[in-house]
Coordinates of N, CA and C in Angstrom, one line a residue:
R29 N -6.3 21.6 -24.8 CA -7.1 21.3 -24.0 C -6.9 20.5 -22.7
F30 N -7.5 21.1 -21.7 CA -7.2 20.7 -20.4 C -8.1 19.6 -19.8
S31 N -7.5 18.5 -19.1 CA -8.7 17.8 -18.6 C -9.2 18.3 -17.6
W32 N -10.0 17.7 -16.6 CA -10.5 18.2 -15.4 C -9.5 18.8 -14.3
I33 N -8.5 18.0 -14.2 CA -7.6 18.0 -13.3 C -6.6 19.3 -13.5
D34 N -6.3 19.2 -14.9 CA -5.5 20.2 -15.4 C -6.2 21.6 -15.2
Q35 N -7.4 21.7 -15.6 CA -8.3 22.9 -15.7 C -8.3 23.5 -14.2
N36 N -8.7 22.5 -13.3 CA -8.8 23.1 -11.7 C -7.6 23.6 -11.2
T37 N -6.5 22.8 -11.4 CA -5.2 23.1 -10.7 C -4.5 24.4 -11.4
H38 N -4.8 24.5 -12.9 CA -4.5 25.5 -13.4 C -5.0 26.9 -13.1
T39 N -6.5 26.8 -12.8 CA -7.1 27.8 -12.2 C -6.5 28.4 -10.9
F40 N -6.5 27.4 -10.1 CA -6.0 27.7 -8.6 C -4.3 28.4 -8.9
L41 N -3.6 27.8 -9.9 CA -2.3 28.4 -9.7 C -2.4 30.0 -10.2
T42 N -3.1 30.0 -11.3 CA -3.0 31.1 -11.9 C -3.8 32.5 -11.0
R43 N -4.6 31.9 -10.4 CA -5.4 33.0 -9.4 C -4.4 33.1 -8.1
F44 N -4.1 32.2 -7.5 CA -3.6 32.2 -6.1 C -2.0 32.2 -6.0
S45 N -1.2 32.1 -7.1 CA -0.1 31.6 -7.0 C 0.9 33.1 -7.0
P46 N 1.6 33.6 -6.1 CA 2.6 34.6 -6.5 C 3.9 34.1 -7.2
L47 N 4.0 32.9 -7.6 CA 5.2 32.5 -8.2 C 5.2 33.2 -9.8
R48 N 6.7 33.0 -10.3 CA 6.8 33.2 -11.6 C 6.3 32.4 -12.5
P49 N 6.0 32.5 -13.6 CA 5.2 31.7 -14.6 C 5.9 30.4 -14.8
Q50 N 7.4 30.3 -14.8 CA 8.1 28.9 -14.9 C 8.0 28.2 -13.7
K51 N 8.2 28.8 -12.7 CA 7.8 28.1 -11.3 C 6.5 27.5 -11.2
M52 N 5.3 28.2 -11.8 CA 4.1 27.8 -11.6 C 3.9 26.4 -12.7
K53 N 4.4 26.7 -13.8 CA 4.4 25.5 -14.6 C 4.9 24.2 -13.9
N54 N 6.2 24.3 -13.2 CA 6.7 23.2 -12.6 C 5.8 22.8 -11.7
L55 N 5.3 23.6 -10.7 CA 4.5 23.2 -9.6 C 3.1 22.5 -10.2
F56 N 2.6 23.3 -11.1 CA 1.4 22.8 -11.9 C 1.6 21.1 -12.3
K57 N 3.0 20.8 -12.9 CA 3.2 19.5 -13.4 C 3.6 18.6 -12.1
D58 N 4.0 18.9 -11.1 CA 4.1 18.3 -9.9 C 2.9 18.1 -9.2
V59 N 1.9 18.6 -9.2 CA 0.6 18.6 -8.7 C -0.1 17.6 -9.7
K60 N -0.1 17.6 -10.6 CA -0.7 16.8 -11.6 C -0.4 15.4 -11.5
I61 N 1.0 15.4 -11.3 CA 1.7 14.0 -11.3 C 1.1 13.3 -9.9
Y62 N 1.4 14.3 -8.7 CA 0.7 13.5 -7.6 C -0.7 13.3 -7.8
L63 N -1.6 14.0 -8.0 CA -2.8 13.4 -8.2 C -3.2 12.3 -9.1
L64 N -2.5 12.3 -10.3 CA -2.6 11.2 -11.2 C -2.2 9.9 -10.4
R65 N -0.9 10.0 -9.6 CA -0.4 8.7 -9.0 C -1.4 8.4 -7.8
Q66 N -2.2 9.2 -7.2 CA -3.0 9.0 -6.1 C -4.3 8.3 -6.8
L67 N -4.5 8.4 -7.7 CA -5.8 8.1 -8.6 C -5.8 6.7 -9.2
M68 N -4.4 6.5 -9.8 CA -4.0 5.3 -10.4 C -4.0 4.0 -9.5
K69 N -4.6 2.8 -10.1 CA -4.5 1.7 -9.4 C -3.3 1.2 -9.3
K70 N -3.1 0.5 -8.1 CA -1.9 -0.5 -8.2 C -2.4 -1.7 -7.8
C71 N -1.7 -2.8 -8.3 CA -2.2 -4.2 -7.9 C -1.4 -5.1 -7.9
G72 N -1.3 -6.0 -6.8 CA -0.5 -7.1 -6.5 C -1.0 -8.1 -5.7
I73 N 0.0 -9.0 -5.1 CA -0.5 -10.3 -4.6 C 0.2 -10.6 -3.3
I74 N -0.9 -10.9 -2.4 CA -0.1 -11.4 -1.1 C 0.2 -12.9 -1.0
V75 N 1.4 -13.3 -1.2 CA 1.8 -14.6 -1.2 C 1.9 -15.4 0.3
F76 N 1.1 -16.5 0.5 CA 1.4 -17.0 1.9 C 1.7 -18.4 1.7
N77 N 2.9 -18.7 2.2 CA 3.6 -20.1 2.2 C 2.8 -21.0 3.3
T78 N 2.0 -21.8 2.9 CA 1.2 -22.5 3.9 C 1.8 -23.5 4.7
D79 N 2.9 -24.0 4.2 CA 4.0 -25.0 5.0 C 4.8 -24.4 6.1
V80 N 5.3 -23.2 5.8 CA 6.0 -22.4 6.8 C 5.2 -21.2 7.7
K81 N 4.1 -21.1 6.9 CA 3.1 -20.1 7.6 C 3.9 -18.5 7.8
K82 N 4.4 -18.2 6.3 CA 5.1 -17.0 6.1 C 4.5 -16.2 5.2
Y83 N 4.7 -15.2 4.8 CA 4.3 -14.1 3.5 C 5.5 -13.7 3.0
L84 N 5.2 -13.4 1.7 CA 6.4 -12.9 1.0 C 6.3 -11.3 1.0
L85 N 7.3 -10.7 1.4 CA 7.4 -9.2 1.2 C 8.6 -8.8 0.5
V86 N 8.5 -7.7 -0.1 CA 9.8 -7.1 -0.9 C 9.9 -5.8 -0.5
Y87 N 11.4 -5.5 -0.5 CA 11.8 -4.1 0.1 C 12.1 -3.2 -1.1
G88 N 11.3 -1.9 -1.0 CA 11.6 -1.0 -2.1 C 12.9 -0.3 -2.3
K89 N 13.4 -0.3 -3.3 CA 14.9 0.4 -3.2 C 14.7 1.9 -3.2
K90 N 13.6 2.4 -3.8 CA 13.5 4.0 -3.7 C 12.7 4.3 -2.4
S91 N 11.8 3.3 -2.1 CA 10.7 3.8 -0.8 C 11.6 3.5 0.6
H92 N 12.4 2.4 0.3 CA 13.1 2.1 1.7 C 12.0 1.6 2.6
K93 N 11.0 0.7 1.7 CA 9.8 0.0 2.9 C 9.5 -1.3 2.2
W94 N 9.1 -2.1 3.3 CA 8.6 -3.3 3.1 C 7.3 -3.3 2.5
G95 N 6.7 -4.2 1.7 CA 5.4 -4.3 1.2 C 5.2 -5.7 0.5
F96 N 4.0 -5.9 0.1 CA 3.7 -7.0 -0.8 C 3.9 -6.7 -2.1
P97 N 4.4 -7.6 -2.9 CA 4.7 -7.2 -4.5 C 3.7 -6.3 -5.0
K98 N 3.8 -5.4 -5.7 CA 2.6 -4.7 -6.3 C 3.2 -3.6 -7.5
G99 N 2.3 -3.2 -8.3 CA 2.6 -2.1 -9.0 C 1.5 -1.6 -9.8
H100 N 1.9 -0.6 -10.7 CA 0.7 0.2 -11.5 C 0.4 -0.5 -12.5
M101 N -1.1 -0.3 -13.1 CA -1.7 -0.8 -13.9 C -1.4 -0.4 -15.4
E102 N -1.0 -1.0 -16.3 CA -0.8 -0.7 -17.7 C -1.9 -0.5 -18.3
P103 N -2.0 0.4 -19.5 CA -3.3 0.5 -20.2 C -3.8 -0.6 -20.8
M104 N -5.0 -0.9 -20.6 CA -5.7 -2.2 -21.3 C -5.3 -3.6 -20.4
E105 N -4.8 -3.4 -19.2 CA -4.5 -4.5 -18.3 C -5.5 -4.7 -17.4
T106 N -5.8 -6.1 -17.1 CA -6.8 -6.1 -15.9 C -6.2 -6.2 -14.6
E107 N -6.8 -6.1 -13.8 CA -6.3 -6.1 -12.1 C -5.5 -7.3 -12.1
E108 N -5.9 -8.7 -12.3 CA -5.4 -9.7 -12.2 C -3.9 -9.8 -13.0
E109 N -4.1 -9.2 -14.3 CA -3.0 -9.5 -15.1 C -1.7 -8.5 -14.6
T110 N -2.1 -7.4 -13.9 CA -1.2 -6.5 -13.4 C -0.5 -7.1 -12.1
A111 N -1.1 -7.8 -11.5 CA -1.0 -8.4 -10.2 C 0.0 -9.6 -10.4
L112 N -0.3 -10.2 -11.3 CA 0.3 -11.4 -11.9 C 1.9 -10.9 -12.4
R113 N 2.0 -10.0 -13.4 CA 2.9 -9.6 -14.0 C 3.9 -8.8 -13.0
E114 N 3.3 -8.4 -12.0 CA 4.3 -7.4 -10.8 C 4.9 -8.4 -10.1
L115 N 4.4 -9.4 -9.7 CA 4.7 -10.6 -8.7 C 5.8 -11.2 -9.5
K116 N 6.0 -11.6 -10.9 CA 6.8 -12.1 -11.8 C 8.0 -10.9 -11.7
E117 N 7.8 -9.8 -11.9 CA 8.9 -8.7 -12.2 C 9.6 -8.4 -11.0
E118 N 9.1 -8.5 -9.8 CA 9.7 -8.3 -8.6 C 10.1 -9.2 -7.8
T119 N 9.6 -10.7 -8.1 CA 10.1 -11.7 -7.1 C 10.5 -13.0 -8.2
G120 N 10.3 -12.9 -9.5 CA 10.6 -14.0 -10.2 C 9.4 -15.3 -10.2
I121 N 8.6 -15.0 -9.3 CA 7.4 -16.1 -9.0 C 6.4 -15.9 -10.1
E122 N 6.2 -17.0 -11.0 CA 5.0 -17.1 -11.8 C 3.9 -18.0 -11.2
I123 N 2.7 -17.3 -11.3 CA 1.7 -18.1 -10.7 C 0.5 -18.3 -11.7
Q124 N -0.2 -19.3 -12.0 CA -1.3 -19.4 -12.9 C -2.4 -19.0 -12.4
G125 N -3.3 -18.1 -13.0 CA -4.5 -17.8 -12.4 C -5.6 -18.7 -12.5
P126 N -6.8 -18.6 -12.2 CA -7.4 -17.0 -11.8 C -7.2 -17.1 -10.4
L127 N -7.1 -15.8 -10.0 CA -6.8 -15.1 -8.5 C -8.2 -14.7 -8.1
T128 N -8.8 -15.4 -7.0 CA -10.3 -15.3 -6.6 C -10.2 -14.2 -5.2
K129 N -9.5 -14.5 -4.3 CA -9.7 -13.7 -2.8 C -9.2 -12.1 -3.2
K130 N -9.8 -11.2 -3.2 CA -9.4 -9.9 -3.4 C -9.4 -8.9 -2.2
I131 N -8.6 -8.2 -1.9 CA -8.8 -7.1 -0.9 C -8.5 -5.8 -1.4
R132 N -8.7 -4.6 -0.8 CA -8.5 -3.5 -1.4 C -8.3 -2.4 -0.1
F133 N -7.3 -1.5 -0.4 CA -6.9 -0.4 0.6 C -6.8 0.7 -0.3
R134 N -7.9 1.7 -0.4 CA -7.9 2.8 -1.4 C -7.8 2.4 -2.7
N135 N -6.7 2.7 -3.5 CA -6.4 2.4 -4.7 C -5.4 1.2 -5.1
N136 N -5.2 0.6 -3.8 CA -4.2 -0.7 -3.8 C -5.3 -1.9 -3.8
I137 N -5.0 -2.9 -4.7 CA -5.9 -4.0 -4.9 C -4.9 -5.0 -4.8
Y138 N -5.1 -6.2 -4.0 CA -4.4 -7.2 -3.7 C -5.1 -8.5 -3.8
F139 N -4.5 -9.5 -4.5 CA -5.2 -11.0 -4.5 C -4.3 -11.6 -3.4
V140 N -5.0 -12.5 -2.8 CA -4.5 -13.4 -1.6 C -4.3 -14.8 -2.5
V141 N -3.1 -15.2 -2.4 CA -2.6 -16.7 -3.0 C -1.9 -17.4 -1.8
H142 N -2.7 -18.7 -1.5 CA -2.1 -19.7 -0.6 C -1.1 -20.6 -1.1
M143 N 0.2 -20.7 -1.0 CA 0.9 -21.7 -1.7 C 1.6 -22.8 -0.9
P144 N 1.8 -24.0 -0.9 CA 2.9 -24.9 -0.2 C 4.1 -24.6 -1.1
T145 N 5.1 -24.8 0.1 CA 6.7 -24.8 -0.6 C 7.0 -25.4 -1.6
H146 N 6.7 -26.6 -2.0 CA 6.8 -27.5 -3.3 C 6.7 -26.4 -4.5
S147 N 5.4 -25.6 -4.4 CA 5.3 -24.6 -5.6 C 5.9 -23.4 -5.8
L148 N 6.6 -22.9 -4.8 CA 7.6 -21.9 -4.9 C 9.1 -22.2 -5.1
P149 N 9.7 -21.2 -5.6 CA 11.3 -21.5 -6.0 C 11.8 -21.3 -4.8
V150 N 13.1 -22.3 -4.8 CA 13.9 -22.4 -3.5 C 14.7 -21.1 -3.4
E151 N 15.0 -20.5 -4.4 CA 16.1 -19.2 -4.3 C 15.0 -18.0 -4.7
M152 N 14.9 -16.8 -4.2 CA 14.3 -15.8 -4.9 C 15.0 -15.3 -5.9
N153 N 14.8 -14.7 -7.3 CA 15.4 -14.3 -8.3 C 14.6 -13.0 -8.7
I154 N 15.1 -11.7 -8.0 CA 14.7 -10.6 -8.4 C 14.9 -10.3 -9.8
P155 N 14.1 -10.4 -10.7 CA 14.4 -9.7 -12.1 C 14.7 -8.2 -12.3
D156 N 13.9 -7.5 -11.5 CA 13.9 -5.9 -11.7 C 14.8 -5.2 -10.4
K157 N 15.9 -5.5 -10.5 CA 16.7 -5.0 -9.3 C 16.6 -3.3 -9.3
N158 N 16.1 -2.7 -10.1 CA 16.1 -1.2 -10.3 C 14.9 -0.6 -9.1
E159 N 13.9 -1.4 -9.0 CA 12.8 -1.3 -7.9 C 12.9 -1.9 -6.8
I160 N 13.4 -3.3 -6.9 CA 13.2 -4.1 -5.4 C 14.8 -4.7 -5.0
E161 N 15.0 -4.1 -4.1 CA 16.3 -4.5 -3.1 C 16.5 -6.0 -2.8
L162 N 15.2 -6.3 -2.2 CA 15.2 -7.7 -1.4 C 14.0 -8.3 -1.5
A163 N 13.6 -9.6 -1.4 CA 12.6 -10.4 -1.0 C 12.7 -11.3 -0.2
Q164 N 11.8 -11.5 0.7 CA 12.2 -12.2 2.1 C 10.7 -12.7 2.6
W165 N 10.7 -13.8 3.2 CA 9.5 -14.5 4.0 C 9.5 -13.7 5.1
F166 N 8.4 -13.6 5.7 CA 8.2 -13.2 7.0 C 6.8 -13.7 7.9
S167 N 7.2 -14.2 9.2 CA 5.9 -14.7 9.9 C 5.3 -13.5 10.2
E168 N 4.0 -13.8 10.7 CA 3.4 -12.8 11.2 C 3.7 -12.1 12.6
E169 N 4.4 -12.8 13.4 CA 5.3 -12.2 14.4 C 6.2 -11.2 13.8
E170 N 7.0 -11.8 12.9 CA 8.2 -10.8 12.3 C 7.7 -9.7 11.7
M171 N 6.4 -9.6 11.0 CA 5.6 -8.5 10.5 C 5.4 -7.7 11.5
L172 N 5.0 -8.0 12.8 CA 4.6 -7.2 13.8 C 5.7 -6.5 14.3
R173 N 6.8 -6.9 14.4 CA 8.1 -6.5 14.8 C 8.6 -5.4 13.9
L174 N 8.2 -5.4 12.5 CA 8.9 -4.3 11.8 C 8.5 -2.7 12.2
H175 N 9.3 -1.8 12.1 CA 9.0 -0.6 12.6 C 7.8 0.1 11.6
I176 N 6.8 0.6 12.0 CA 5.9 1.2 11.3 C 6.2 1.9 10.2
D177 N 7.6 2.9 10.3 CA 7.8 3.5 9.1 C 8.6 2.9 8.0
S178 N 8.8 1.6 8.3 CA 9.6 0.7 7.4 C 8.4 -0.1 6.5
C179 N 7.3 0.1 6.7 CA 6.1 -0.5 6.0 C 5.5 0.5 5.0
N180 N 5.1 -0.2 3.8 CA 4.4 0.6 2.9 C 2.7 0.7 3.5
F181 N 2.1 1.7 2.7 CA 0.8 1.8 2.9 C 0.0 0.8 3.0
G182 N 0.1 -0.3 2.0 CA -0.5 -1.5 2.0 C -0.5 -2.5 3.0
L183 N 1.0 -2.4 3.4 CA 1.3 -3.6 4.3 C 1.0 -3.1 5.9
K184 N 0.8 -1.6 6.2 CA 0.4 -1.1 7.4 C -1.1 -1.3 7.5
N185 N -1.8 -1.4 6.3 CA -3.4 -1.5 6.4 C -3.7 -2.8 6.5
W186 N -2.7 -3.7 5.8 CA -3.2 -5.1 6.2 C -3.0 -5.6 7.4
I187 N -1.6 -5.2 8.2 CA -1.1 -5.4 9.5 C -2.3 -5.3 10.4
N188 N -3.0 -3.6 10.2 CA -3.9 -3.4 11.0 C -5.2 -4.4 11.1
Q189 N -5.5 -4.6 9.8 CA -6.8 -5.2 9.6 C -6.8 -6.7 10.0
N190 N -5.7 -7.2 9.8 CA -5.4 -8.8 9.9 C -4.4 -9.3 11.0
L191 N -3.6 -8.5 11.8 CA -2.8 -9.2 12.7 C -3.0 -8.4 14.0
L192 N -3.5 -7.3 14.1 CA -3.9 -6.2 15.3 C -5.3 -7.0 16.0
P193 N -5.5 -6.7 17.3 CA -6.9 -7.4 17.4 C -7.8 -6.1 17.1
Q194 N -8.9 -6.4 16.9 CA -9.9 -5.3 16.3 C -11.0 -5.1 17.6
P195 N -11.4 -4.1 17.9 CA -12.3 -3.9 19.0 C -13.7 -4.6 18.5
H196 N -14.5 -5.3 19.4 CA -15.9 -5.6 18.9 C -16.9 -4.7 19.3
V197 N -16.5 -4.0 20.4 CA -17.5 -2.8 21.0 C -16.8 -1.6 20.7
P198 N -17.6 -0.7 20.1 CA -16.8 0.7 20.2 C -16.5 1.3 21.5
F199 N -15.2 2.0 21.5 CA -14.8 2.3 22.8 C -15.5 3.5 23.1
R200 N -15.9 3.7 24.3 CA -16.5 4.7 24.9 C -15.8 5.3 26.2
Y201 N -15.5 6.5 26.3 CA -14.7 7.1 27.1 C -15.5 7.0 28.7
E202 N -16.7 7.1 28.4 CA -17.5 7.3 29.7 C -17.6 6.1 30.3
D203 N -17.6 5.0 29.5 CA -17.4 3.6 30.2 C -16.2 3.3 30.8
F204 N -15.1 3.6 30.4 CA -13.9 3.6 30.7 C -13.7 4.4 32.0
L205 N -14.5 5.6 32.3 CA -14.2 6.1 33.6 C -15.1 5.7 34.6
S206 N -16.3 5.1 34.3 CA -17.2 4.3 35.1 C -16.3 3.3 35.9
N207 N -15.6 2.5 34.9 CA -15.0 1.4 35.5 C -13.8 1.6 36.1
Q208 N -13.2 2.8 36.0 CA -12.1 3.3 36.5 C -12.6 3.7 38.0
K209 N -13.8 4.2 38.1 CA -14.2 4.9 39.3 C -13.3 6.3 39.6
M210 N -13.3 6.8 38.6 CA -12.6 8.1 38.9 C -13.3 9.3 37.8
N211 N -13.1 10.3 38.5 CA -13.7 11.6 37.7 C -12.6 12.6 37.4
P212 N -12.7 12.8 36.0 CA -11.2 13.7 35.4 C -11.8 15.0 36.1
F213 N -13.0 15.4 36.3 CA -13.6 16.8 36.7 C -13.6 16.8 38.2
P214 N -12.9 16.8 39.1 CA -13.2 16.4 40.4 C -13.9 17.6 41.1
N215 N -13.8 19.2 40.6 CA -14.2 20.2 41.3 C -15.6 20.7 40.5
A216 N -15.9 19.8 39.5 CA -17.4 20.1 38.9 C -18.5 19.6 39.4

């Protein structure tokens, strides 16, 4: 019996695919995995060191991107439990809950934690070297200097919302033109 995703993907592939049955099955499997990953919640923690004013980022071994520690929820796990587990797995840092401040970017959920230096380990011990290559502290200025292609989805969104200036008034092209005293259509 097919789930909703299986049923709709199967219908599409059988009606519109000129591929052979085995290739259709493989494509069907890939589409299903992609859709499930997009729907699956990922939870993590944004750790801010209040003494040195730096954030903890991890560098993914497979993605080759910087981001905040995060991972997929396991069955029967709460968002908070997932975030705490992933932080420990990826950085070796253990935090005692409860986690309060929460932000969301699509299906990525992050809890924000402010900690002084004495509460953090002196050296980063990455328990899971299969997923994480490096864990490092970054100031806001250092994060802004990262190339955009080296940041994952969550980090890009966080930088955009927290570090880049946000317009207070919607930009209107007409206002820009009137301030510049120029006409883009001189012959009109």
